[in-house]
Amino acid sequence: MPQFQARVLVSLRPSVLDPAGEAARSAAQRIGVEGVSKLRIGKSVDLAIDAPDEDEARRRLEVLSDRLLANPVIEDWSLDIEPLNHSNES
Amino acid sequence: MPQFQARVLVSLRPSVLDPAGEAARSAAQRIGVEGVSKLRIGKSVDLAIDAPDEDEARRRLEVLSDRLLANPVIEDWSLDIEPLNHSNES
């Protein structure tokens, strides 16, 4: 079965405060890294998925992102997916 | 001063176990999302930075990533940076 490589980026909705991001921005200045603003911390989830085709892989990963990876009350997500080369598999 | 938009992706080194990722992979199967493997959870940090030019912005963000955003003992990071359009700023 074809395999796909995917990355789901989960970010806080713009209206949600990010205290951890604000702490990192403030720490950046403290260690001498100037000019940083609007620092927001999200999640990056890398995975492989076996599926009959890319549409089906995408459909499954939409379910996964909505129900498991992101909290839709406070987070948005985006999905990148691409076929994996299987030339060296049996 | 020019402003740049950047994203730092922080991921666990391949040799480091990811129990949270493994738990998510296992939960995926439990909610009926089939075929998921090699699920790893990392961080995605979005930020803006003011700097004289892109080289200087990149240099500062390399310091930031090495010293603050990633733990180099167990994590790798990668950096994407691009100029922000300032046409609507005073």
Coordinates of N, CA and C in Angstrom, one line a residue:
Chain A
M1 N 0.9 -1.2 0.0 CA 0.0 0.0 0.0 C 0.9 1.2 0.0
P2 N 0.5 2.3 -0.8 CA 1.3 3.5 -0.8 C 1.5 4.1 0.6
Q3 N 2.7 4.7 0.8 CA 2.9 5.4 2.1 C 3.1 6.9 1.8
F4 N 2.6 7.7 2.7 CA 2.7 9.1 2.6 C 3.4 9.7 3.9
Q5 N 4.2 10.8 3.6 CA 4.8 11.5 4.8 C 4.0 12.8 5.0
A6 N 3.6 13.0 6.2 CA 2.8 14.2 6.5 C 3.3 15.0 7.7
R7 N 3.0 16.3 7.6 CA 3.3 17.2 8.8 C 2.1 18.0 9.1
V8 N 1.7 17.9 10.3 CA 0.5 18.7 10.8 C 1.1 19.8 11.7
L9 N 0.8 21.1 11.3 CA 1.2 22.2 12.2 C 0.0 22.7 13.0
V10 N 0.2 22.7 14.3 CA -0.9 23.1 15.2 C -0.5 24.4 15.8
S11 N -1.3 25.4 15.6 CA -1.0 26.7 16.2 C -2.2 27.2 17.0
L12 N -1.9 28.0 18.0 CA -2.9 28.7 18.8 C -3.7 29.7 17.9
R13 N -5.0 29.7 18.1 CA -5.8 30.7 17.3 C -5.3 32.1 17.7
P14 N -5.3 33.1 16.8 CA -4.8 34.4 17.0 C -5.4 35.1 18.3
S15 N -6.6 34.8 18.6 CA -7.3 35.4 19.7 C -6.8 34.8 21.1
V16 N -6.1 33.7 21.1 CA -5.7 33.1 22.3 C -4.3 33.5 22.8
L17 N -4.2 33.9 24.1 CA -3.0 34.3 24.6 C -2.0 33.2 24.6
D18 N -0.7 33.5 24.5 CA 0.4 32.5 24.5 C 1.4 32.9 25.6
P19 N 1.2 32.6 26.8 CA 2.2 33.0 27.9 C 3.6 32.4 27.7
A20 N 3.6 31.1 27.2 CA 4.9 30.5 27.0 C 5.7 31.2 25.8
G21 N 5.0 31.6 24.8 CA 5.6 32.3 23.7 C 6.1 33.7 24.2
E22 N 5.3 34.4 25.0 CA 5.6 35.7 25.5 C 6.9 35.6 26.4
A23 N 7.0 34.5 27.2 CA 8.1 34.3 28.1 C 9.4 34.0 27.2
A24 N 9.2 33.3 26.1 CA 10.4 33.1 25.2 C 10.8 34.4 24.6
R25 N 9.9 35.2 24.1 CA 10.2 36.5 23.5 C 11.0 37.3 24.5
S26 N 10.5 37.4 25.7 CA 11.2 38.1 26.8 C 12.6 37.6 27.1
A27 N 12.7 36.3 27.1 CA 14.0 35.7 27.3 C 15.0 35.9 26.2
A28 N 14.4 36.0 24.9 CA 15.3 36.3 23.8 C 16.0 37.6 24.0
Q29 N 15.3 38.6 24.4 CA 15.9 40.0 24.7 C 16.9 39.8 25.8
R30 N 16.6 39.0 26.8 CA 17.6 38.9 27.9 C 18.9 38.3 27.5
I31 N 18.9 37.4 26.5 CA 20.1 36.8 26.1 C 20.8 37.6 24.9
G32 N 20.2 38.7 24.6 CA 20.8 39.6 23.7 C 20.4 39.5 22.2
V33 N 19.3 38.7 22.0 CA 18.7 38.6 20.6 C 17.7 39.7 20.5
E34 N 18.0 40.8 19.7 CA 17.2 42.0 19.6 C 16.2 41.8 18.5
G35 N 15.1 42.5 18.7 CA 14.1 42.8 17.6 C 13.1 41.7 17.4
V36 N 13.0 40.7 18.3 CA 12.0 39.7 18.2 C 10.6 40.1 18.7
S37 N 9.6 39.9 17.9 CA 8.2 40.2 18.4 C 7.3 39.1 17.9
K38 N 6.1 39.1 18.4 CA 5.0 38.2 18.0 C 5.5 36.7 18.0
L39 N 6.2 36.3 19.1 CA 6.6 34.9 19.1 C 5.5 34.0 19.6
R40 N 5.1 33.0 18.9 CA 4.0 32.1 19.2 C 4.5 30.7 19.1
I41 N 4.2 29.8 20.1 CA 4.7 28.5 20.1 C 3.6 27.5 19.7
G42 N 3.8 26.7 18.7 CA 2.8 25.6 18.4 C 3.5 24.3 18.3
K43 N 2.7 23.3 17.8 CA 3.2 21.9 17.7 C 3.4 21.6 16.2
S44 N 4.4 20.8 16.0 CA 4.7 20.2 14.7 C 4.7 18.7 14.8
V45 N 3.8 18.0 14.1 CA 3.6 16.6 14.2 C 4.0 16.0 12.9
D46 N 5.1 15.2 12.9 CA 5.5 14.5 11.7 C 5.1 13.0 11.8
L47 N 4.5 12.4 10.7 CA 4.1 11.0 10.7 C 4.1 10.5 9.4
A48 N 4.1 9.1 9.3 CA 3.9 8.4 8.1 C 2.6 7.7 8.1
I49 N 1.9 7.6 7.0 CA 0.6 6.9 6.9 C 0.5 6.1 5.7
D50 N 0.0 4.8 5.9 CA -0.3 3.9 4.7 C -1.7 4.1 4.4
A51 N -2.0 4.4 3.1 CA -3.4 4.5 2.6 C -3.4 4.2 1.2
P52 N -4.6 3.9 0.7 CA -4.8 3.5 -0.8 C -4.4 4.6 -1.7
D53 N -4.7 5.8 -1.4 CA -4.3 7.0 -2.2 C -4.2 8.2 -1.4
E54 N -3.7 9.3 -2.0 CA -3.5 10.5 -1.2 C -4.7 11.1 -0.7
D55 N -5.8 11.1 -1.4 CA -7.1 11.6 -0.9 C -7.5 10.9 0.4
E56 N -7.4 9.6 0.4 CA -7.8 8.9 1.6 C -6.8 9.2 2.8
A57 N -5.5 9.3 2.5 CA -4.6 9.7 3.5 C -5.0 11.0 4.1
R58 N -5.3 12.0 3.2 CA -5.6 13.3 3.7 C -6.9 13.3 4.5
R59 N -7.9 12.5 4.1 CA -9.2 12.4 4.8 C -8.9 11.9 6.2
R60 N -8.1 10.8 6.3 CA -7.8 10.3 7.7 C -7.1 11.2 8.6
L61 N -6.1 12.0 7.9 CA -5.3 12.9 8.8 C -6.1 14.1 9.2
E62 N -7.2 14.5 8.4 CA -8.1 15.5 8.8 C -8.8 15.1 10.1
V63 N -9.3 13.8 10.1 CA -10.0 13.3 11.3 C -9.0 13.3 12.5
L64 N -7.8 12.9 12.2 CA -6.8 12.8 13.3 C -6.5 14.2 13.9
S65 N -6.3 15.2 13.0 CA -6.0 16.5 13.4 C -7.1 17.1 14.2
D66 N -8.4 17.0 13.7 CA -9.5 17.5 14.4 C -9.8 16.9 15.7
R67 N -9.6 15.6 15.8 CA -10.0 14.9 17.0 C -8.9 14.6 18.0
L68 N -7.7 14.6 17.6 CA -6.6 14.2 18.5 C -5.4 15.2 18.6
L69 N -5.0 15.7 17.5 CA -3.8 16.6 17.5 C -4.0 18.0 18.0
A70 N -5.2 18.5 17.6 CA -5.5 19.9 17.9 C -6.7 20.0 18.8
N71 N -6.8 21.0 19.6 CA -8.0 21.3 20.4 C -8.7 22.4 19.6
P72 N -9.8 22.1 18.9 CA -10.4 23.1 18.0 C -11.0 24.3 18.7
V73 N -11.1 24.3 20.0 CA -11.6 25.4 20.8 C -10.5 26.5 20.8
I74 N -9.2 26.2 20.8 CA -8.2 27.2 20.9 C -7.1 27.1 19.8
E75 N -7.2 26.0 19.0 CA -6.1 25.8 18.1 C -6.6 25.6 16.6
D76 N -5.8 26.1 15.7 CA -6.0 25.8 14.3 C -4.9 24.8 13.8
W77 N -5.1 24.1 12.7 CA -4.1 23.2 12.2 C -4.0 23.3 10.7
S78 N -2.8 23.0 10.1 CA -2.7 22.9 8.7 C -1.9 21.6 8.4
L79 N -2.2 21.0 7.2 CA -1.7 19.7 6.9 C -0.9 19.8 5.6
D80 N 0.4 19.2 5.6 CA 1.1 19.0 4.3 C 1.3 17.5 4.2
I81 N 1.1 17.0 3.0 CA 1.3 15.6 2.8 C 1.9 15.3 1.4
E82 N 2.8 14.3 1.4 CA 3.5 14.0 0.1 C 3.8 12.5 0.0
P83 N 3.7 11.9 -1.2 CA 4.0 10.5 -1.3 C 5.5 10.2 -0.9
L84 N 5.7 9.0 -0.3 CA 7.0 8.6 0.0 C 7.5 7.6 -1.2
N85 N 8.7 7.7 -1.5 CA 9.3 6.9 -2.5 C 9.5 5.5 -2.0
H86 N 8.9 4.4 -2.7 CA 9.0 3.1 -2.2 C 9.9 2.2 -3.0
S87 N 10.8 2.8 -3.8 CA 11.6 2.0 -4.7 C 12.4 0.9 -4.0
N88 N 12.8 1.2 -2.7 CA 13.7 0.2 -2.1 C 12.9 -0.7 -1.1
E89 N 11.6 -0.8 -1.3 CA 10.8 -1.7 -0.4 C 10.4 -2.9 -1.2
S90 N 10.2 -4.0 -0.5 CA 9.8 -5.2 -1.2 C 8.3 -5.2 -1.5
Chain B
M1 N 13.3 49.8 9.9 CA 14.1 48.7 9.8 C 13.3 47.5 9.2
P2 N 13.9 46.8 8.3 CA 13.2 45.7 7.6 C 12.7 44.6 8.7
Q3 N 11.6 44.1 8.4 CA 11.1 43.0 9.3 C 11.0 41.7 8.5
F4 N 11.2 40.6 9.3 CA 11.2 39.3 8.7 C 10.3 38.4 9.5
Q5 N 9.6 37.5 8.7 CA 8.8 36.5 9.4 C 9.6 35.2 9.4
A6 N 9.6 34.5 10.5 CA 10.4 33.2 10.6 C 9.6 32.1 11.3
R7 N 10.0 30.9 10.9 CA 9.5 29.7 11.6 C 10.6 28.8 11.9
V8 N 10.7 28.5 13.2 CA 11.7 27.5 13.7 C 11.0 26.2 14.0
L9 N 11.4 25.1 13.3 CA 10.9 23.8 13.7 C 11.9 23.1 14.5
V10 N 11.4 22.7 15.7 CA 12.3 22.0 16.7 C 11.8 20.5 16.8
S11 N 12.7 19.6 16.4 CA 12.2 18.2 16.5 C 13.2 17.3 17.3
L12 N 12.7 16.3 17.9 CA 13.6 15.4 18.7 C 14.5 14.7 17.7
R13 N 15.8 14.6 18.2 CA 16.8 13.8 17.4 C 16.2 12.4 17.2
P14 N 16.6 11.8 16.0 CA 16.0 10.5 15.7 C 16.3 9.4 16.8
S15 N 17.4 9.6 17.5 CA 17.8 8.6 18.5 C 17.1 8.7 19.8
V16 N 16.3 9.8 19.9 CA 15.6 10.0 21.2 C 14.2 9.5 21.2
L17 N 13.8 8.7 22.2 CA 12.4 8.2 22.2 C 11.4 9.4 22.4
D18 N 10.2 9.1 21.9 CA 9.1 10.1 21.9 C 7.9 9.5 22.5
P19 N 7.8 9.4 23.8 CA 6.6 8.7 24.4 C 5.3 9.4 24.1
A20 N 5.3 10.7 24.0 CA 4.1 11.4 23.7 C 3.6 11.1 22.3
G21 N 4.6 11.1 21.4 CA 4.3 10.7 20.0 C 3.7 9.3 19.9
E22 N 4.4 8.4 20.6 CA 3.9 7.0 20.6 C 2.5 6.9 21.1
A23 N 2.2 7.6 22.2 CA 0.8 7.6 22.8 C -0.2 8.1 21.8
A24 N 0.2 9.2 21.0 CA -0.7 9.7 20.0 C -0.9 8.7 18.9
R25 N 0.1 8.1 18.5 CA 0.0 7.1 17.4 C -0.9 5.9 17.8
S26 N -0.8 5.5 19.1 CA -1.6 4.5 19.6 C -3.1 5.0 19.7
A27 N -3.3 6.2 20.1 CA -4.6 6.8 20.2 C -5.3 6.9 18.8
A28 N -4.5 7.2 17.8 CA -5.0 7.3 16.5 C -5.7 6.0 16.1
Q29 N -5.0 4.9 16.3 CA -5.6 3.6 16.0 C -6.9 3.4 16.8
R30 N -6.9 3.8 18.1 CA -8.1 3.6 18.9 C -9.3 4.4 18.4
I31 N -9.1 5.6 17.8 CA -10.2 6.4 17.3 C -10.5 6.0 15.8
G32 N -9.9 5.0 15.3 CA -10.2 4.4 14.0 C -9.4 5.0 12.8
V33 N -8.3 5.8 13.1 CA -7.5 6.3 12.0 C -6.4 5.2 11.8
E34 N -6.5 4.5 10.7 CA -5.6 3.4 10.4 C -4.4 3.8 9.7
G35 N -3.3 3.0 9.9 CA -2.1 3.1 9.0 C -1.1 4.1 9.4
V36 N -1.3 4.8 10.6 CA -0.3 5.8 11.0 C 0.9 5.1 11.7
S37 N 2.1 5.6 11.3 CA 3.3 5.1 12.0 C 4.3 6.2 12.1
K38 N 5.3 6.0 12.9 CA 6.4 7.0 13.1 C 5.9 8.4 13.4
L39 N 5.0 8.5 14.3 CA 4.5 9.8 14.7 C 5.4 10.4 15.8
R40 N 5.9 11.6 15.4 CA 6.9 12.3 16.3 C 6.3 13.7 16.5
I41 N 6.4 14.2 17.8 CA 5.8 15.5 18.1 C 7.0 16.5 18.4
G42 N 7.0 17.6 17.6 CA 8.0 18.6 17.9 C 7.3 20.0 18.1
K43 N 8.1 21.0 18.1 CA 7.6 22.4 18.3 C 7.7 23.2 17.0
S44 N 6.8 24.1 16.8 CA 6.9 25.0 15.7 C 6.8 26.4 16.3
V45 N 7.8 27.2 16.1 CA 7.8 28.6 16.7 C 7.8 29.6 15.6
D46 N 6.7 30.4 15.6 CA 6.5 31.5 14.6 C 6.9 32.8 15.3
L47 N 7.6 33.6 14.6 CA 8.0 34.9 15.2 C 8.3 35.9 14.1
A48 N 8.3 37.2 14.5 CA 8.7 38.3 13.6 C 10.0 38.9 14.2
I49 N 10.9 39.3 13.3 CA 12.1 40.0 13.8 C 12.5 41.2 13.0
D50 N 12.9 42.2 13.6 CA 13.4 43.4 13.0 C 14.9 43.3 12.9
A51 N 15.5 43.5 11.7 CA 16.9 43.4 11.6 C 17.4 44.2 10.3
P52 N 18.6 44.6 10.3 CA 19.1 45.4 9.1 C 19.0 44.7 7.8
D53 N 19.2 43.4 7.8 CA 19.1 42.6 6.6 C 18.8 41.1 7.0
E54 N 18.6 40.3 5.9 CA 18.2 38.9 6.2 C 19.3 38.1 6.8
D55 N 20.6 38.4 6.4 CA 21.7 37.7 7.0 C 21.8 37.9 8.5
E56 N 21.6 39.1 8.9 CA 21.6 39.4 10.3 C 20.5 38.8 11.1
A57 N 19.3 38.8 10.5 CA 18.1 38.2 11.1 C 18.4 36.7 11.3
R58 N 19.0 36.1 10.2 CA 19.2 34.7 10.3 C 20.3 34.4 11.4
R59 N 21.3 35.2 11.5 CA 22.3 35.0 12.5 C 21.7 35.1 13.9
R60 N 20.9 36.1 14.1 CA 20.2 36.2 15.5 C 19.3 35.0 15.8
L61 N 18.6 34.5 14.8 CA 17.7 33.4 15.0 C 18.4 32.1 15.2
E62 N 19.6 32.0 14.6 CA 20.4 30.8 14.9 C 20.9 30.8 16.4
V63 N 21.3 32.0 16.9 CA 21.6 32.1 18.3 C 20.4 31.7 19.2
L64 N 19.2 32.3 18.8 CA 18.0 32.0 19.6 C 17.6 30.6 19.6
S65 N 17.7 29.9 18.4 CA 17.4 28.5 18.3 C 18.3 27.6 19.1
D66 N 19.6 27.9 19.0 CA 20.6 27.1 19.7 C 20.5 27.3 21.2
R67 N 20.2 28.5 21.7 CA 20.3 28.7 23.1 C 19.0 28.7 23.9
L68 N 17.9 28.9 23.1 CA 16.6 29.1 23.8 C 15.5 28.2 23.4
L69 N 15.4 28.0 22.1 CA 14.2 27.3 21.6 C 14.4 25.8 21.6
A70 N 15.7 25.3 21.3 CA 15.9 23.9 21.2 C 16.9 23.5 22.3
N71 N 16.8 22.3 22.8 CA 17.8 21.7 23.7 C 18.7 20.8 22.8
P72 N 19.9 21.3 22.5 CA 20.8 20.6 21.6 C 21.2 19.2 21.9
V73 N 21.0 18.9 23.2 CA 21.3 17.5 23.6 C 20.4 16.5 23.0
I74 N 19.1 16.9 22.9 CA 18.1 15.9 22.4 C 17.3 16.4 21.2
E75 N 17.5 17.7 20.7 CA 16.7 18.2 19.7 C 17.5 18.8 18.5
D76 N 17.0 18.7 17.3 CA 17.5 19.5 16.2 C 16.5 20.6 15.8
W77 N 17.0 21.6 15.1 CA 16.0 22.6 14.6 C 16.4 23.0 13.2
S78 N 15.3 23.6 12.5 CA 15.5 24.1 11.2 C 14.8 25.5 11.1
L79 N 15.3 26.3 10.3 CA 14.8 27.7 10.3 C 14.4 28.1 8.9
D80 N 13.2 28.7 8.7 CA 12.7 29.3 7.5 C 12.5 30.8 7.8
I81 N 13.0 31.6 6.9 CA 12.9 33.1 7.1 C 12.5 33.7 5.8
E82 N 11.6 34.7 5.8 CA 11.3 35.5 4.6 C 11.0 36.9 5.0
P83 N 11.3 37.9 4.0 CA 11.0 39.3 4.3 C 9.5 39.5 4.4
L84 N 9.1 40.4 5.3 CA 7.7 40.8 5.4 C 7.5 42.1 4.5
N85 N 6.3 42.1 3.9 CA 6.0 43.3 3.1 C 5.6 44.5 4.0
H86 N 6.2 45.6 3.8 CA 6.0 46.7 4.7 C 5.2 47.9 4.0
S87 N 4.6 47.6 2.9 CA 4.0 48.6 2.1 C 2.9 49.4 2.8
N88 N 2.3 48.8 3.8 CA 1.2 49.5 4.5 C 1.6 50.0 5.9
E89 N 3.0 50.2 6.1 CA 3.4 50.7 7.4 C 3.9 52.1 7.2
S90 N 3.9 52.9 8.2 CA 4.4 54.3 8.1 C 5.9 54.3 8.2

